[in-house]
XYZ file of C-alpha atoms in Angstrom:
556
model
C 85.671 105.865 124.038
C 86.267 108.619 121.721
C 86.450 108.356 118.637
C 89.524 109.887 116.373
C 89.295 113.038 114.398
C 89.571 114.143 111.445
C 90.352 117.909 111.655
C 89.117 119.732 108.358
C 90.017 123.534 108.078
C 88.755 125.941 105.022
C 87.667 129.148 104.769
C 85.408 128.123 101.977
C 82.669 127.214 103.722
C 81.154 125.183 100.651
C 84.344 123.214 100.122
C 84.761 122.753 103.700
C 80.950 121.251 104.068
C 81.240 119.541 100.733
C 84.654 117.859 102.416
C 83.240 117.205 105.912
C 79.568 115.465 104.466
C 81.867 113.158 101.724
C 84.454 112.157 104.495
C 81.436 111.543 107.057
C 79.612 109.127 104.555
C 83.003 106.602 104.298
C 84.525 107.509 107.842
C 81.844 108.496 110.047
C 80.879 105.312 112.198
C 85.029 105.043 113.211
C 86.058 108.860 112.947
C 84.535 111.998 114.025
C 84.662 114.553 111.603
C 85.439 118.302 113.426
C 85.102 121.166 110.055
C 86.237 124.872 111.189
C 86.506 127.751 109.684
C 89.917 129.212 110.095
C 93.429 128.479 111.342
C 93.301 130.239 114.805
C 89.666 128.935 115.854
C 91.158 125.116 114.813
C 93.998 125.422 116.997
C 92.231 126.962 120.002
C 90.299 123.541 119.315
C 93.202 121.656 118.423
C 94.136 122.486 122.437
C 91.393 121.439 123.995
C 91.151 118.311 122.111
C 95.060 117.909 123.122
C 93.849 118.715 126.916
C 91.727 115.942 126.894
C 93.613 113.565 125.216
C 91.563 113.378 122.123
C 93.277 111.545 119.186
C 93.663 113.274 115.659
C 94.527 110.997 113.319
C 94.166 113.415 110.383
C 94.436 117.375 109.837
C 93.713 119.224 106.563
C 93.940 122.133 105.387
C 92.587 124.232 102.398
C 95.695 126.094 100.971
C 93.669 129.277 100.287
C 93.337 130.004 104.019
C 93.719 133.691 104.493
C 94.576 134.194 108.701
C 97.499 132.066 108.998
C 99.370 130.443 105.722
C 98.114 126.928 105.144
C 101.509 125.020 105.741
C 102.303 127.099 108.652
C 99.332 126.289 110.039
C 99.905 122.376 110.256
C 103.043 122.952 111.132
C 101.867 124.679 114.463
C 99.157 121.913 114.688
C 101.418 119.451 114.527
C 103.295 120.430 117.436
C 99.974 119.416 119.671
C 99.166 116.578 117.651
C 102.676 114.693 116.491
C 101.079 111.976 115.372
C 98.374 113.323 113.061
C 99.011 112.789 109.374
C 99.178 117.018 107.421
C 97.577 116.978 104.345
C 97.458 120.226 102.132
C 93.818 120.765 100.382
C 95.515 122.134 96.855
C 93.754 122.988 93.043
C 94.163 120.633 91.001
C 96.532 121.904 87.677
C 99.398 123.820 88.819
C 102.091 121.696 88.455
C 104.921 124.630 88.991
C 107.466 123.698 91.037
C 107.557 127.003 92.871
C 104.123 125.033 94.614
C 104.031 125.680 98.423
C 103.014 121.818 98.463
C 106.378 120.697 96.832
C 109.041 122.551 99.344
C 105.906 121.045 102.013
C 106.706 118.035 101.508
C 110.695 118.219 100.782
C 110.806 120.342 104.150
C 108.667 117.572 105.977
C 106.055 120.601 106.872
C 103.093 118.140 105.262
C 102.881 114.590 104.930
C 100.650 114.178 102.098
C 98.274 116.789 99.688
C 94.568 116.015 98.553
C 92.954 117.636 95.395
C 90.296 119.886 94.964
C 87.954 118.124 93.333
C 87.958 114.860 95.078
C 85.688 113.704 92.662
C 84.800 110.731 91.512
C 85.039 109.521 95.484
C 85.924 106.157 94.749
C 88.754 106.671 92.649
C 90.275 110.245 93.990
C 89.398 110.837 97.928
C 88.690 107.246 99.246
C 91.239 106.290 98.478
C 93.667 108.620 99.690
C 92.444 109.242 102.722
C 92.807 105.495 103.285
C 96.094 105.693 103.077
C 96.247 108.506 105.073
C 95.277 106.524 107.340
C 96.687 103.364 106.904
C 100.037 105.447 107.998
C 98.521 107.080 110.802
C 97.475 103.871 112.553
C 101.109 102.311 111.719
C 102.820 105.174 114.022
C 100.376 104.128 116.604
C 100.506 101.039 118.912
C 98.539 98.738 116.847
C 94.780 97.802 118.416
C 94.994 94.025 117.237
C 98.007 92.024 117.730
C 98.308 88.738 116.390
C 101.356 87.765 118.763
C 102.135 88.826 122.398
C 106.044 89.194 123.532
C 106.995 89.417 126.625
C 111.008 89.912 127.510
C 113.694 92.606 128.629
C 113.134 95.644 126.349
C 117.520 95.688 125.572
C 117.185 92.089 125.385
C 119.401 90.991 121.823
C 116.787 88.533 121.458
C 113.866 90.356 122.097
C 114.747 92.587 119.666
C 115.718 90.307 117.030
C 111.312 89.200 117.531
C 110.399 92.464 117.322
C 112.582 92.909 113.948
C 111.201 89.757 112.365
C 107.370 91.004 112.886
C 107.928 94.579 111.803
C 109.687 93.992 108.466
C 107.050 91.071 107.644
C 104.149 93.504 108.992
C 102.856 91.542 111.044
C 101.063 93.480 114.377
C 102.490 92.929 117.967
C 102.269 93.893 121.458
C 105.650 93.892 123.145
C 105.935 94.011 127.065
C 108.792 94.497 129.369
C 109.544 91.233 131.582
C 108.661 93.446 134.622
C 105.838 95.497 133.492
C 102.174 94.308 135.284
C 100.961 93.478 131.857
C 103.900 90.999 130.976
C 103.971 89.068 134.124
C 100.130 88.652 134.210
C 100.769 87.088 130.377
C 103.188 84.489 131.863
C 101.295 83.489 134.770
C 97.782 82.905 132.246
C 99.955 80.377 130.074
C 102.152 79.196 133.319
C 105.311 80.405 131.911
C 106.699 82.212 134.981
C 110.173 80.836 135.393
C 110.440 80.094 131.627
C 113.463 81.245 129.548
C 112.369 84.739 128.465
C 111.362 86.448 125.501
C 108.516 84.526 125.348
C 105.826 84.628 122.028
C 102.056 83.984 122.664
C 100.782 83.336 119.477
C 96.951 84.546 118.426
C 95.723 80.986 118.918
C 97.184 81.442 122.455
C 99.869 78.861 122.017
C 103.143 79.846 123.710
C 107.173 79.467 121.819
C 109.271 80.125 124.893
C 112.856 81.664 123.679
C 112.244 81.031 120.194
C 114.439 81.083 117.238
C 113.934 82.781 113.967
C 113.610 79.225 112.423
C 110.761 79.189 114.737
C 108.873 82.382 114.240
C 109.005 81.990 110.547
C 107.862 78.293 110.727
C 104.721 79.625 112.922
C 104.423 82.696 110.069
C 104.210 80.016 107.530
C 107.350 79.864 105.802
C 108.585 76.602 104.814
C 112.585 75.789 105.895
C 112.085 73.161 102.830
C 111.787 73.791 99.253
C 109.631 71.132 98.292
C 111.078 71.026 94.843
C 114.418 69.715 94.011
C 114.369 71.150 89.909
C 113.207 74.689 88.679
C 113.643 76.636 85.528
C 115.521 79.793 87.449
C 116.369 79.269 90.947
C 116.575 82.731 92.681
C 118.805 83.407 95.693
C 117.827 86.230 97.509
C 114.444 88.050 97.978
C 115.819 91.795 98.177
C 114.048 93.895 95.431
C 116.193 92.185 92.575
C 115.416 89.047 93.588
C 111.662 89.731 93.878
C 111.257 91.282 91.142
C 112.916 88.364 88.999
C 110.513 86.326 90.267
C 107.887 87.871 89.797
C 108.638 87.597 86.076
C 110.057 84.653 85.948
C 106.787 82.812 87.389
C 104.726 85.367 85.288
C 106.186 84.582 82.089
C 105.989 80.391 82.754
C 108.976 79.674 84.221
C 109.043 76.942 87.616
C 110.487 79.300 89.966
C 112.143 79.062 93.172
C 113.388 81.868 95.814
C 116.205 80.831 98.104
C 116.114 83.474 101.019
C 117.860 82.888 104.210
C 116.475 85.828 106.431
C 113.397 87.537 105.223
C 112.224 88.549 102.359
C 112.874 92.785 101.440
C 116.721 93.183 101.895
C 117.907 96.046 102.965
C 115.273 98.100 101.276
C 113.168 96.255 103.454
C 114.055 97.523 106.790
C 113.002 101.156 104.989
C 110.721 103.194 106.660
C 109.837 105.485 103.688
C 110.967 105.044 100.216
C 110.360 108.510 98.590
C 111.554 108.147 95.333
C 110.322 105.024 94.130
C 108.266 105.401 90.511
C 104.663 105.806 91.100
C 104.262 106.456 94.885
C 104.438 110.285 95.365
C 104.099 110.187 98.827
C 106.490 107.399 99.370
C 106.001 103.776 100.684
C 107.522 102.318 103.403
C 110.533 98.955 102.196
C 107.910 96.664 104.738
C 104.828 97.583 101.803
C 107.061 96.502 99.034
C 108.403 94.060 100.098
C 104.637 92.444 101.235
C 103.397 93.299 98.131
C 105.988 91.667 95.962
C 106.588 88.920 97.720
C 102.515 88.118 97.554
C 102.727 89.046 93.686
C 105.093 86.407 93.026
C 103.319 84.280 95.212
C 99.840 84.567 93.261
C 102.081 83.620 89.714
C 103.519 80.545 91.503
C 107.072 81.370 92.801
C 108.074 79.126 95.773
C 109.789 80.624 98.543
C 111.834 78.456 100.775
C 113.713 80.397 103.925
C 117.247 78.734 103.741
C 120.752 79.622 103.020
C 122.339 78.884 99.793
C 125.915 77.762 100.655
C 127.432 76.829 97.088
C 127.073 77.014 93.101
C 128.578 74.728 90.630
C 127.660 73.905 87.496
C 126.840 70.235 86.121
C 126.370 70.366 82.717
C 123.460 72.123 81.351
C 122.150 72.439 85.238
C 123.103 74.648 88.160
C 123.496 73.015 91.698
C 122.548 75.208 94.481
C 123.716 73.516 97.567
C 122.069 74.368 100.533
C 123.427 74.826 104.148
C 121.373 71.983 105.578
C 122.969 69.273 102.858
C 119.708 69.823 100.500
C 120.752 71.018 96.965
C 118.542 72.522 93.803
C 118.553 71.693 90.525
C 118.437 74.641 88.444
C 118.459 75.183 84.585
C 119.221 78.718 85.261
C 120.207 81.014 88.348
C 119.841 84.851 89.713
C 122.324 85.439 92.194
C 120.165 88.698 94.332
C 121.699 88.056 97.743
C 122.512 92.074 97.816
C 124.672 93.417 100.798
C 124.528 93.735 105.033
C 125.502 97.038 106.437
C 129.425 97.172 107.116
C 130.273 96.268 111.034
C 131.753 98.444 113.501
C 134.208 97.105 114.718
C 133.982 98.243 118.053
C 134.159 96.014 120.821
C 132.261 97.125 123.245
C 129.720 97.712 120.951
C 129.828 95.127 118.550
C 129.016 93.017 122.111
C 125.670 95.299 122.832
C 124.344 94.649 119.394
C 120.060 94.153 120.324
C 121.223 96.110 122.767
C 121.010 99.599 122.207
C 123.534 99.298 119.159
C 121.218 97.872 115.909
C 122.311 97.696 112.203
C 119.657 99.282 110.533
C 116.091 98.299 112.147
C 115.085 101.676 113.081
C 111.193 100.556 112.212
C 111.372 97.901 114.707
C 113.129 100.209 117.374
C 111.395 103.697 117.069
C 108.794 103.503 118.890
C 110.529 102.356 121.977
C 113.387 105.544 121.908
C 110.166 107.596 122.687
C 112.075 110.596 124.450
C 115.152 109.304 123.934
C 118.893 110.621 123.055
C 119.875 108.287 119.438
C 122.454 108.352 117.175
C 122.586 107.329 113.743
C 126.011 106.872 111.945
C 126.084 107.490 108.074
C 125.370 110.069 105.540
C 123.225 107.905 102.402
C 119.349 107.482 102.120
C 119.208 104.727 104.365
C 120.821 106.916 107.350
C 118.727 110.501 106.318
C 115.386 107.879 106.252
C 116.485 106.019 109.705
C 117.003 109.847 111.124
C 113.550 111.391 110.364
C 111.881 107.989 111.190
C 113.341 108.157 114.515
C 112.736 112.053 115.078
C 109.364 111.051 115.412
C 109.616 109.190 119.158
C 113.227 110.181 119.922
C 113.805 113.566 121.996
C 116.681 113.943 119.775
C 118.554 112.213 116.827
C 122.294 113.209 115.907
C 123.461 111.814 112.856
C 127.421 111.081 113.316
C 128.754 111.798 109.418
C 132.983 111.059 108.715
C 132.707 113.683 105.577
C 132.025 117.174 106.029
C 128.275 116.910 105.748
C 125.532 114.677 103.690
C 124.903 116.722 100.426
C 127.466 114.574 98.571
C 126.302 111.101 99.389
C 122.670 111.933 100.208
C 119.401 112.958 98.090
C 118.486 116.539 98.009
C 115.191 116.359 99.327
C 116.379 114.131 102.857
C 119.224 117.005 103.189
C 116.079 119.459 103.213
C 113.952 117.554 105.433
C 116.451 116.745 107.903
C 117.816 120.741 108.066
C 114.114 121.319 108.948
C 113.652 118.573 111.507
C 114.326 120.367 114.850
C 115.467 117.625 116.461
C 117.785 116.070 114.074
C 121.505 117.240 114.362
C 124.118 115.921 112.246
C 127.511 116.117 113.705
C 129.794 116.385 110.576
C 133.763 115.003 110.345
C 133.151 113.140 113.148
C 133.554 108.974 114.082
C 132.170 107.021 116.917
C 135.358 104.891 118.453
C 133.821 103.313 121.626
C 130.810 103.142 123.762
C 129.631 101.528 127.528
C 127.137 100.374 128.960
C 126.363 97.031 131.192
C 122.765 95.533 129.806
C 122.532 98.193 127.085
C 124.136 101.202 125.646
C 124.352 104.196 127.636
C 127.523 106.301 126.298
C 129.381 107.246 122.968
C 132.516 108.742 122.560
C 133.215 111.008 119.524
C 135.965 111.484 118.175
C 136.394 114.690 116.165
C 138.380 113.950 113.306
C 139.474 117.991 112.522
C 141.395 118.622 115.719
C 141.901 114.987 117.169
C 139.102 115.740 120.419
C 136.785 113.433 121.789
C 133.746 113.444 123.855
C 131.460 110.809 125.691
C 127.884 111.800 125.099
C 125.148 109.631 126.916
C 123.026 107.532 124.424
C 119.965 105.219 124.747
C 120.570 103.888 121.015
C 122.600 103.759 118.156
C 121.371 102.959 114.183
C 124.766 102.113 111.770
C 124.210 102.260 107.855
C 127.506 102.396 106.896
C 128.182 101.000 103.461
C 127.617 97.617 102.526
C 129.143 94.508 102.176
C 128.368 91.888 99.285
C 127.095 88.578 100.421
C 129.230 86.563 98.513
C 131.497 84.129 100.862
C 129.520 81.171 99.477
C 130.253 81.847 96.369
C 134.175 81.256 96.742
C 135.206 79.270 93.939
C 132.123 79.312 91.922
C 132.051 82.648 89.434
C 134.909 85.705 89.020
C 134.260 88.400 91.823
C 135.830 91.905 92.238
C 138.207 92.704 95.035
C 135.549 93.859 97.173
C 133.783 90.832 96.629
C 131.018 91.997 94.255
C 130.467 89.877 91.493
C 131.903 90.419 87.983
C 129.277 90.426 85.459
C 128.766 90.833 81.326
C 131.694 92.558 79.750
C 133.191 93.768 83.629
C 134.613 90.390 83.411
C 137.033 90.876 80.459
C 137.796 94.629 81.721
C 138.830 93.542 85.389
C 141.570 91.920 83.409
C 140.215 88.254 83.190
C 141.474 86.171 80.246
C 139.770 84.611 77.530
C 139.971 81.143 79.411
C 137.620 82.255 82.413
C 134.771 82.252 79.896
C 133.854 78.994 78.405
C 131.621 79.403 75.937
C 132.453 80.955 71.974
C 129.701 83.678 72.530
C 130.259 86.509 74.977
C 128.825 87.054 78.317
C 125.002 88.207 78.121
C 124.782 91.786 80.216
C 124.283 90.252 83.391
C 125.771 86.919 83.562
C 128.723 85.928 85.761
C 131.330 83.663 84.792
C 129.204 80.967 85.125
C 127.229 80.670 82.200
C 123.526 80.110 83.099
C 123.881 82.016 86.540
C 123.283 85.601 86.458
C 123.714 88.394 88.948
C 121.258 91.462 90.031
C 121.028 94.032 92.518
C 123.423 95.444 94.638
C 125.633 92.501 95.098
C 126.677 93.027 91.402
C 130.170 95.192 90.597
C 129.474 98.784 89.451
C 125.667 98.336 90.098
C 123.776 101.120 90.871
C 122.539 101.187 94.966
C 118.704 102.338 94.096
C 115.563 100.147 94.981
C 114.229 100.668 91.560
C 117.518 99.694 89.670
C 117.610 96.546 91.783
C 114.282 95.978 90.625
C 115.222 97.110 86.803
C 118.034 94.589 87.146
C 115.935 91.178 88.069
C 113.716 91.958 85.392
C 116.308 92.642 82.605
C 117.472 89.072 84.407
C 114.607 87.036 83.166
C 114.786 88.599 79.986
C 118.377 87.561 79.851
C 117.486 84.318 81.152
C 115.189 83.647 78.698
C 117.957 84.367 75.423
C 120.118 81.904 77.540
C 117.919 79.064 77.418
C 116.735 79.339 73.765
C 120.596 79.634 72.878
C 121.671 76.500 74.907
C 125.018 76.412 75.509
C 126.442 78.011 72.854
């Protein structure tokens, strides 16, 4: 079998050996490293290797070529090789923002840049180019799997599995019920008239039809706290709530998360986050999310997958009843449990939800709308994210937009990216009002809101992200919410008009504390918040710093 290549392309023929030799030393043994001297001799070779079905996981290019301009070149190499990571070879120093790398990268011509020098290896190329290709290989279908599904590709539950897995990051082989491959899986574990989708685990036991209760109990995660008292309890593991437990267990605190889905929120179900603080090249909500909920793992948080279904206050404690009759004992309370994307309201689509019609979960879904017509409804990040993710696999993506276009509501640089994505079209002042299909989606109809037309367009999928919704129902009764639903917070509470008797206590509200005093609310699900991933995150920490004035002030 053939190994991957790395394609390396510089007319410096020093730099380019210098490249190929350090890259051979790490790589060599897994990748084969192909070094050529100019743009048109690499994609004459860049043809044959696509003739014979060669895989190139990785294509660089020195940005002093002198034939063919470096990021027109991998643009053009891309087009044989869509799955190859572009990296632009650049001098280190010129930070100028007339760079060809920066309007690379905005324009989604290049998909990462590596400096010249690379040296010391360890600390500049290595490890770069290992997350070059630690993206590469997540576009691909993965070589290990550690669970084996087997059920009807538009099935609502089948896609609910494949969900679960992908925001967790956990590897998986789907296959259709009919396919050779999936039938041959039943018959080995006897499952042939079973109640499909059906999960074969890595230790090759079987969960026929399970639930997500299920798959999360075989991933690990406990339906049970284990503790009944904790210093903070936090509800919700979105980026707020993460990140206020990571410093609430790092600074000594008993902590608890309360999360009744999975951990990452919405801002888990990203498949790039480009401006998050310290990653230049962007990391996808699944990474995050992994990482922090390990971080506040390794400083002693407890996570517990359950839903909180009321707050009340008991003296100096905070009662977090739980849906299955179990409450928590808290001194002190973050309320993280951010928002869901707003619904439809579409009949005959809100009934093929799973199937074909999906709230978010374009990482779960894009590889299988490989050649496929999709449409995504919205204009924010989320949407312009979803959009290029999909452009990928999809033959085409239309992004249906109410306002007159996305400039207003979305960042600058997805607006670029997405003009420059050839198969992304954004239909602008438009709605979607209805949609058929028996099993699964197959038509839209339009509506175009300037002159009152519509028009049924045949679609195999369609993403919504439009605007959120607080998750605040259980908290009905409990602390002072707006008329949206968000909750009231710090001195919002006096300036929605509440009166001085809604506020026990002679001191006033700390910054982020509700009406309750001792419970305190971050993230998105808070009024007037601001809908970033790193001012969630900002929030839950300013939370435990909060938290901590609460409890040496008692209850005064």
């Amino acid at each position: 079998m053939q190994r991957p290549i790395f394609m390396l392309v510089a007319g410096d023929e020093p730099r380019l050996g210098a490249l190929g030799r350090d890259l051979t030393r790490r790589y060599g043994a897994d990748y084969e490293v192909v070094s050529v001297a100019s743009a048109g001799a690499a994609l004459t070779v860049l043809a044959d290797l696509a003739a014979s079905g060669a895989e190139v996981a990785l294509l660089i290019a020195d940005e002093h070529l002198t034939d063919t301009p470096a990021v027109d070149f991998l643009a053009r190499a891309h087009e044989q090789h869509r799955s190859a990571k572009r990296i632009l070879l650049i001098d280190r120093g010129n930070w100028s923002a007339a760079h060809p790398a920066v309007s690379a990268m905005a324009t989604g011509k290049i998909d990462y840049h590596l400096y010249v020098p690379w040296h010391p290896l360890e600390r500049i190329l290595y490890p770069a180019v290992t997350e070059f290709l630690s993206a590469w290989d997540k576009s691909r279908e993965p070589s290990f799997a550690a669970f084996r599904i087997v059920g009807p590709v538009n099935s609502p539950s089948a896609h609910r599995l494949r969900d679960d897995l992908s925001r967790i990051g956990v590897p998986y082989w789907f296959f259709d019920t009919g396919s050779e491959q999936g039938q041959q899986l039943l018959r080995e574990h006897h499952l042939e008239d079973a109640q499909v989708p059906v999960v074969v685990c890595r230790d090759d036991s079987a969960l026929v039809d399970p639930s997500h209760a299920d798959l999360m109990r075989t991933l690990g995660f406990q339906p049970d706290p284990g503790v009944r008292s904790c210093d903070v309890a936090v509800i919700g593991a979105g980026p707020a709530g993460l990140a206020a437990a990571v410093y609430a267990a790092s600074e000594g605190l008993s902590t608890l998360i309360v999360e009744p889905d999975l951990p990452g929120g919405q801002a888990g179900t990203s498949s790039l986050i480009r401006n998050y603080l310290g990653f230049p090249h962007g990391l996808s909500g699944e990474s995050l999310t992994n990482r922090a909920i390990e971080q506040a793992w390794l400083f002693g948080a407890n996570t517990v997958l359950a839903r909180a279904d009321g707050l009340t206050a008991q003296g100096p404690e905070r009662m977090v009843r739980l849906a299955d009759g179990g409450q928590v004992e808290a001194r002190t309370v973050i309320i993280a449990t951010g928002v869901t994307w707003r619904r439809l309201g579409v009949p005959a689509l809100e009934a093929l939800v799973g199937a074909g019609v999906f709230y978010g979960a374009a990482g779960a879904e894009a590889r299988t709308m490989a050649d496929r017509d999709v449409y995504v409804i919205g204009a924010g990040n989320s949407a312009g994210q979803a959009a290029i993710h999909l452009a990928k696999y999809a033959a085409s993506v239309t992004m249906v937009v109410r306002g007159h276009g996305l400039r207003a509501t979305m960042s600058s640089y997805l607006v670029t990216e997405i003009s420059k994505t050839a198969n992304i079209h954004v239909r602008a002042d438009t709605e979607v009002i209805d949609g058929q299909g028996r099993c699964n989606l197959e038509t839209l109809t339009l509506w175009q809101r300037t002159n009152g037309t519509t028009d049924t367009v045949p679609a195999a999928a369609l993403f919504v992200m439009i605007g959120a919704e607080p998750h605040t129902d259980w908290l009905d009764g409990s602390v002072r919410r707006d008329d949206e639903g968000f909750i009231l917070t710090g001195r919002d509470l006096h300036l929605a008009g509440g009166s001085a008797d809604d506020w026990p206590l002679d001191r006033p509200p700390l910054p982020l504390e509700t009406s309750m005093p001792g419970a305190f609310a971050a993230g998105d699900v808070r009024h007037r918040s601001i809908k970033r991933v790193a001012s969630a995150v900002g929030e839950g920490a300013t939370a435990i710093q909060l938290v901590h004035e609460y409890l040496q002030a008692g209850q005064r």
